[in-house]
Coordinates of C-alpha atoms in Angstrom, one line a residue:
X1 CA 114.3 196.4 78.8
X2 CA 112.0 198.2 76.3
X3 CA 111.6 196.4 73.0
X4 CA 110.4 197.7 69.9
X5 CA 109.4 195.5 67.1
X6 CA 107.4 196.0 63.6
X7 CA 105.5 193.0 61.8
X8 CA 105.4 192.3 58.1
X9 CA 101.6 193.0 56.8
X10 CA 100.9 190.3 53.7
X11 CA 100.9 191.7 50.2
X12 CA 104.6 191.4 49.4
X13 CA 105.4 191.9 46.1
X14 CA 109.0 190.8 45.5
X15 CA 112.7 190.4 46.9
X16 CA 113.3 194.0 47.0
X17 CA 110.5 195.1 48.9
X18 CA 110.8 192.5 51.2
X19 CA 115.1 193.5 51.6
X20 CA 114.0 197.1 51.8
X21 CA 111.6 196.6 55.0
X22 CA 114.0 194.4 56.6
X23 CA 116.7 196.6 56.0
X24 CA 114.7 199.9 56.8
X25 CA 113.8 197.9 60.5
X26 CA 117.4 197.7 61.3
X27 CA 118.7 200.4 59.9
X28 CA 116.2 202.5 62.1
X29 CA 117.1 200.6 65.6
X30 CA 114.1 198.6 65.9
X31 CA 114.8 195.5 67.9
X32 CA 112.7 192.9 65.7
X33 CA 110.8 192.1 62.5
X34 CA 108.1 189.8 62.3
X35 CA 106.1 188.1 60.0
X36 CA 102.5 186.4 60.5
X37 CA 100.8 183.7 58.8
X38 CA 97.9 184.1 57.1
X39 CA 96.6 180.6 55.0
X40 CA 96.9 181.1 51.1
X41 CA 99.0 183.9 51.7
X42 CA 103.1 184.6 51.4
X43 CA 104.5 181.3 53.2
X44 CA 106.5 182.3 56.4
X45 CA 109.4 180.3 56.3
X46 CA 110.5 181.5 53.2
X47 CA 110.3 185.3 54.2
X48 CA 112.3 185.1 57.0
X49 CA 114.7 182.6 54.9
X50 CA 115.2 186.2 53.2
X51 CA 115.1 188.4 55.4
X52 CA 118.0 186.2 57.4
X53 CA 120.1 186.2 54.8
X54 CA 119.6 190.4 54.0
X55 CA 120.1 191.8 57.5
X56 CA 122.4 191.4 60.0
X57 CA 121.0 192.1 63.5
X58 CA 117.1 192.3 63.8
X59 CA 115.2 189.9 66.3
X60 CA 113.3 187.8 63.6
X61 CA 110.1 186.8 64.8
X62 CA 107.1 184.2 63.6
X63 CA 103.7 185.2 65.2
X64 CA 102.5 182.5 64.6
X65 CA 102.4 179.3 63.3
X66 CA 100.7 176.0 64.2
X67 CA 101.2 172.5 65.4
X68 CA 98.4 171.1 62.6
X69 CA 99.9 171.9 59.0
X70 CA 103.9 172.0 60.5
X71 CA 104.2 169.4 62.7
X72 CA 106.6 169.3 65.7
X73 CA 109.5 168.0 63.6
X74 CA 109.1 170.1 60.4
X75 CA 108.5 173.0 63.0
X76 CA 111.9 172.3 64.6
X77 CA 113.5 171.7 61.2
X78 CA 112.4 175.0 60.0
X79 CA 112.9 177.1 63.2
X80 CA 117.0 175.2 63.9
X81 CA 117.6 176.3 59.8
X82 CA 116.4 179.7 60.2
X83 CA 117.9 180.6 63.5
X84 CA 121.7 178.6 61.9
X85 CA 121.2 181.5 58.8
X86 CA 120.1 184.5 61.2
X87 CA 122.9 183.8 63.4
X88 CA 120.8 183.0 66.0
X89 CA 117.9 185.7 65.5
X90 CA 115.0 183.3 65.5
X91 CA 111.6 183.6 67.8
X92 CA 109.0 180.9 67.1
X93 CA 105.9 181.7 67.6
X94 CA 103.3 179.0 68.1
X95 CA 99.3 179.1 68.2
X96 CA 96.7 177.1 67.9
X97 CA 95.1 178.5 64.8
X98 CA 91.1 177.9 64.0
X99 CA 89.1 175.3 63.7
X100 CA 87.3 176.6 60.4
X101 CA 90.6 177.3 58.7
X102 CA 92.1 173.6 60.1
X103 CA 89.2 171.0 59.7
X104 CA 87.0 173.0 57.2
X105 CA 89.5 174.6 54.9
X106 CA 92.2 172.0 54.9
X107 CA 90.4 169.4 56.1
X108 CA 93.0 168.5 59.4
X109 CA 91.4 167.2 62.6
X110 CA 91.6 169.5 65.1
X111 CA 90.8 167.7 68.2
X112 CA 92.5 169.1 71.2
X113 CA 94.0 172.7 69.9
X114 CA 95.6 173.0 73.9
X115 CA 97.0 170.0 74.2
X116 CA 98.3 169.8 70.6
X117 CA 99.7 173.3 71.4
X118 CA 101.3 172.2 74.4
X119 CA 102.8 168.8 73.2
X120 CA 104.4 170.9 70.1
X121 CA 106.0 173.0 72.2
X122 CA 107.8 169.7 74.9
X123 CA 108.2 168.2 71.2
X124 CA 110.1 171.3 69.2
X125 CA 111.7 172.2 72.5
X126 CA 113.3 168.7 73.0
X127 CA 114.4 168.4 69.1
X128 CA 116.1 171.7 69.1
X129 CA 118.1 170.8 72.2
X130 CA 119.2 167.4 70.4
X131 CA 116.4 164.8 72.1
X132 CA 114.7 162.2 70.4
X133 CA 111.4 162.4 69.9
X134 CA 108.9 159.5 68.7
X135 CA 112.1 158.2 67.1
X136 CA 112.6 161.5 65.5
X137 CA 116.2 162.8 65.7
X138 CA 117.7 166.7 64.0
X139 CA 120.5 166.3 62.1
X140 CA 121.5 169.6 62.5
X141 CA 121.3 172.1 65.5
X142 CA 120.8 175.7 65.8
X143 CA 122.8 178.5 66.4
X144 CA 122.0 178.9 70.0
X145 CA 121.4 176.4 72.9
X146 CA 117.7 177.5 73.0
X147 CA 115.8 179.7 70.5
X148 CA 112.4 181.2 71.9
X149 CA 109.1 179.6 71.9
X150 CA 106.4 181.7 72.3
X151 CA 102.9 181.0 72.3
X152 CA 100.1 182.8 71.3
X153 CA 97.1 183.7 73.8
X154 CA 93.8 185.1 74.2
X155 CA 92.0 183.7 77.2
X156 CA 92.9 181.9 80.3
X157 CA 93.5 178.2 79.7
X158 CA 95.9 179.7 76.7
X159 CA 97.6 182.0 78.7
X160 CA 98.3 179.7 81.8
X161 CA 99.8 176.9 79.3
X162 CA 102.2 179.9 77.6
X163 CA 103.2 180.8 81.7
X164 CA 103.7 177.0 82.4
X165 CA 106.0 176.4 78.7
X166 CA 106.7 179.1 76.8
X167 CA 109.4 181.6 76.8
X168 CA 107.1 183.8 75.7
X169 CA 103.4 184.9 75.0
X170 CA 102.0 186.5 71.9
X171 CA 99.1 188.7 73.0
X172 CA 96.4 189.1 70.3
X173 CA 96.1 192.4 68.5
X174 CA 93.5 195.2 68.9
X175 CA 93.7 194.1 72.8
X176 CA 92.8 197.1 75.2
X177 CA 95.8 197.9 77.7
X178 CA 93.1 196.9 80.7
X179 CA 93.0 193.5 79.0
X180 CA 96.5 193.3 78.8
X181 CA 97.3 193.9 82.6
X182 CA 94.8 191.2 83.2
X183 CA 96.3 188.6 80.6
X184 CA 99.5 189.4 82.3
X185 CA 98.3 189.0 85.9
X186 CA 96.9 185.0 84.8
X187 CA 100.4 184.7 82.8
X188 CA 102.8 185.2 85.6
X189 CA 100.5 183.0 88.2
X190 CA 100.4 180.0 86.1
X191 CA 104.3 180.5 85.6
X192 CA 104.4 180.8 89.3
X193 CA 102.9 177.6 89.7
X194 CA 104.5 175.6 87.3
X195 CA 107.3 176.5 89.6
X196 CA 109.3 179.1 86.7
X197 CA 110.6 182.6 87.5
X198 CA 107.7 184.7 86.5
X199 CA 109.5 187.7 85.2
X200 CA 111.3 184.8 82.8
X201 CA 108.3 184.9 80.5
X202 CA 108.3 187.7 78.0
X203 CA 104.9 189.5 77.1
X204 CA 104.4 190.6 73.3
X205 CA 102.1 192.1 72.0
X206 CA 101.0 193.5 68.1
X207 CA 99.7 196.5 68.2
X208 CA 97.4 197.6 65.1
X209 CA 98.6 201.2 63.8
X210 CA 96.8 203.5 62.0
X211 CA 99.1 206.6 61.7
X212 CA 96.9 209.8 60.6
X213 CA 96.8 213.3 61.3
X214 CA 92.6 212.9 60.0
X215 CA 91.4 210.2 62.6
X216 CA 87.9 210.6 61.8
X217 CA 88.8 209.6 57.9
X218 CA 89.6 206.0 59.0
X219 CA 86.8 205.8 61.7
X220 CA 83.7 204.0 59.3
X221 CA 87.1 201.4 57.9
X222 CA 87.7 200.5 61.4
X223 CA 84.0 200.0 62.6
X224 CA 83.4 197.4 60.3
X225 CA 87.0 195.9 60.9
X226 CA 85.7 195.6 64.2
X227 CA 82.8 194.3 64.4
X228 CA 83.8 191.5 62.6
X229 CA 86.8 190.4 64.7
X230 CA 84.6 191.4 67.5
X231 CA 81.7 189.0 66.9
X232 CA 84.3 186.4 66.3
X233 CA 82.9 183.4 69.3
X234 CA 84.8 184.0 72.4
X235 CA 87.5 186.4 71.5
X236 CA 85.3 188.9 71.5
X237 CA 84.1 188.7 74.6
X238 CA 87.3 188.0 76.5
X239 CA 88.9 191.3 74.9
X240 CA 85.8 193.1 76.0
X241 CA 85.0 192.1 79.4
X242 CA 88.7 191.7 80.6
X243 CA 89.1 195.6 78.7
X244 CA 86.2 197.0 81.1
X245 CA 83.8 197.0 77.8
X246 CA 80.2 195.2 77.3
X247 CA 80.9 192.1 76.9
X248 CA 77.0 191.7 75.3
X249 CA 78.3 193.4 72.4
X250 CA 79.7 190.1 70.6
X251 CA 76.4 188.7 70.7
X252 CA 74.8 191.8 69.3
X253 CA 77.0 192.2 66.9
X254 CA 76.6 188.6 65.2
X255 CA 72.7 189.0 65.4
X256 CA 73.6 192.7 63.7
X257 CA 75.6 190.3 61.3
X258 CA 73.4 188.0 60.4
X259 CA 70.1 190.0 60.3
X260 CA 71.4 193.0 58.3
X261 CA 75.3 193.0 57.5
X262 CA 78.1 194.7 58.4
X263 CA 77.2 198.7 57.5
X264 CA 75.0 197.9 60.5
X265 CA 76.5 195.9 62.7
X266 CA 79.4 198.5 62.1
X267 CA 77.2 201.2 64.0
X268 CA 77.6 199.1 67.2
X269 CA 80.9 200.0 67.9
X270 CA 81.6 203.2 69.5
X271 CA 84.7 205.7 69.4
X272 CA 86.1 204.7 72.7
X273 CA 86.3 201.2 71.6
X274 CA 88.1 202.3 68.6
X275 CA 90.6 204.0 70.5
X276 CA 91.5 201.7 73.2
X277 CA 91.9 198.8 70.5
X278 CA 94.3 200.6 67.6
X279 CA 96.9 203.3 68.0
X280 CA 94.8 205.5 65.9
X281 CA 96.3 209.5 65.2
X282 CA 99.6 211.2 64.9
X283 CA 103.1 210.0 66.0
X284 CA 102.9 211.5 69.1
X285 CA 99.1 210.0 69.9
X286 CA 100.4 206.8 68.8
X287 CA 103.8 207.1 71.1
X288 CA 101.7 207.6 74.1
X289 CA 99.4 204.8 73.5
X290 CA 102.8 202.4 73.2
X291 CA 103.2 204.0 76.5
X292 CA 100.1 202.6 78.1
X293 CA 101.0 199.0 76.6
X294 CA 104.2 199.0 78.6
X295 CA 102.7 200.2 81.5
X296 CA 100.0 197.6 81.2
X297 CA 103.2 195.1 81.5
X298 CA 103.9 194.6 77.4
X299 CA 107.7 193.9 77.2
X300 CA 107.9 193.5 73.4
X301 CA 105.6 196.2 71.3
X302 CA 105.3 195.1 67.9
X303 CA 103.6 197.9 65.9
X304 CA 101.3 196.3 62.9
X305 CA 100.5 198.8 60.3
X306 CA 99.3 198.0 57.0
X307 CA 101.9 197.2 54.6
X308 CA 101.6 200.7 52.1
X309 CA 102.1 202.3 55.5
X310 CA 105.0 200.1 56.7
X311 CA 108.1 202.6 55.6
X312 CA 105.8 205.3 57.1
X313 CA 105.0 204.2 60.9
X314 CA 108.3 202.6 61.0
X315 CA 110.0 206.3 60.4
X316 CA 107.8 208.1 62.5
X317 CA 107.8 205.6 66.0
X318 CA 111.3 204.5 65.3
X319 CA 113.4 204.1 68.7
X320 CA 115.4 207.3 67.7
X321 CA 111.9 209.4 66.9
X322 CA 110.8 209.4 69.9

């Protein structure tokens, strides 16, 4: 079934505003609402605390916390109290986060990201469902038997552990459809051989909107947007090559980086690139690009716009727009 989600930009300013979105989602037929973390930034627990307690029947979804700050028991804590308040609303969405932000910024050892990733998900998985774990017991349960685990995924080795554990994966934003199909493809084989149902495994992906009837206004904000998520080591070049780009262009673009700065490095990245990595134009451009997502095998499109525009995409792509 076709799902329809939006996700919670940071830069919330108070209760209301946060009530309002939340409200606004449901009230418009989407199936979910998500938040996503961002360090230093509105803490995620607490929003969707909120936004249990103000709606009634939108998916809540986490894309994504980590196994480093929240470990396994205060991430099954958390995710059994906030899916007891929803009424059993909750997805959990788990990644692995970066190694800057974990051992530089906060100073956490970072070790194995995969493994961690893997054992927090056996570890939250087994707490929720009422199992011990390193003496560790819940003392209270959630609303349903098993709330969702997703994991978040960019290349293989991630997206084969999300097919052999999760419930679900979390495919990065500004991914190109072609990149999607070819996420999916390693997704369903490594659920294949870890013996699950394939099809069991939902595929969700955030999709970055920029809803304009002047494209070409929001074309130099994007380039540089762009070029630095691009030149970002190894993501870049798995969302090019498996998207059919030049996957030299990461490398180019952190020697564009360093040598000169971004105005420059920001001239490296062409028009078609643009296009296949946002939902950039009108409603209608926008609506057929969610189209090529789903074709591309996305189950769950969650549409990312940035927070001024929130009431304004979710309006014009709602379920009932269309």
């Amino acid at each position: 079934m076709a799902h329809l989600g939006m996700v919670l930009h940071h830069g919330i300013e108070d209760g209301a505003q946060l009530r309002g979105y939340g409200q606004l989602s449901e009230r418009l037929g989407y199936d979910s609402l998500w938040v996503t973390e961002r360090y230093f930034h509105e803490e995620t627990a607490a929003l969707l605390g909120f936004l249990a307690a103000g709606t009634e029947r939108i998916g809540l979804g986490v894309g994504v916390v980590n196994p480093y700050t929240r470990p396994p028991a205060l991430l099954a804590m958390a995710a059994a109290t906030l899916d007891r308040l929803s009424g059993g609303r909750l997805v959990l969405g788990l990644g692995r986060s970066e190694r800057d932000v974990i051992e530089g910024a906060l100073g956490i050892p970072y070790g194995s990201p995969r493994e961690r990733l893997r054992e927090a998900v056996e570890s939250v998985r087994a707490l929720l469902a009422g199992d011990a774990v390193d003496g560790v017991r819940l003392a209270l349960t959630p609303a349903r038997e098993r709330v969702p685990l997703y994991v978040a995924a960019i290349g293989p080795r991630a997206l084969r552990l999300a097919g052999a554990v999760a419930d679900g994966v979390v495919l990065n934003a500004y991914a190109p459809a072609d990149y999607v199909r070819r996420a999916v493809a390693e997704l369903r084989d490594a659920a294949r051989e870890a013996g699950r149902d394939p099809d069991a495994v939902r595929i969700a992906c955030m999709l970055v909107v920029r809803l304009t009837d002047r494209p070409d206004g929001l074309l130099p904000q994007l380039r540089e947007r762009l070029a630095s998520l691009l030149a970002e080591p190894y993501t870049g070049e798995v969302l090019l090559e498996w998207g059919g780009f030049d996957a030299s262009l990461p490398d180019r673009l952190r020697e564009t980086l360093a040598a000169s700065g971004p105005p420059e490095a920001a001239r490296l990245v062409g028009d078609e690139l643009i296009d296949a990595l946002v939902l950039l134009g009108d409603a209608e451009r926008c609506r057929e690009r969610i189209e090529e997502y789903r074709a591309a095998g996305v189950e769950e499109v969650l549409l990312l716009p940035r927070l001024p525009d929130f009431e304004r995409v979710a309006r014009a792509l709602a379920p009932s727009a269309g």
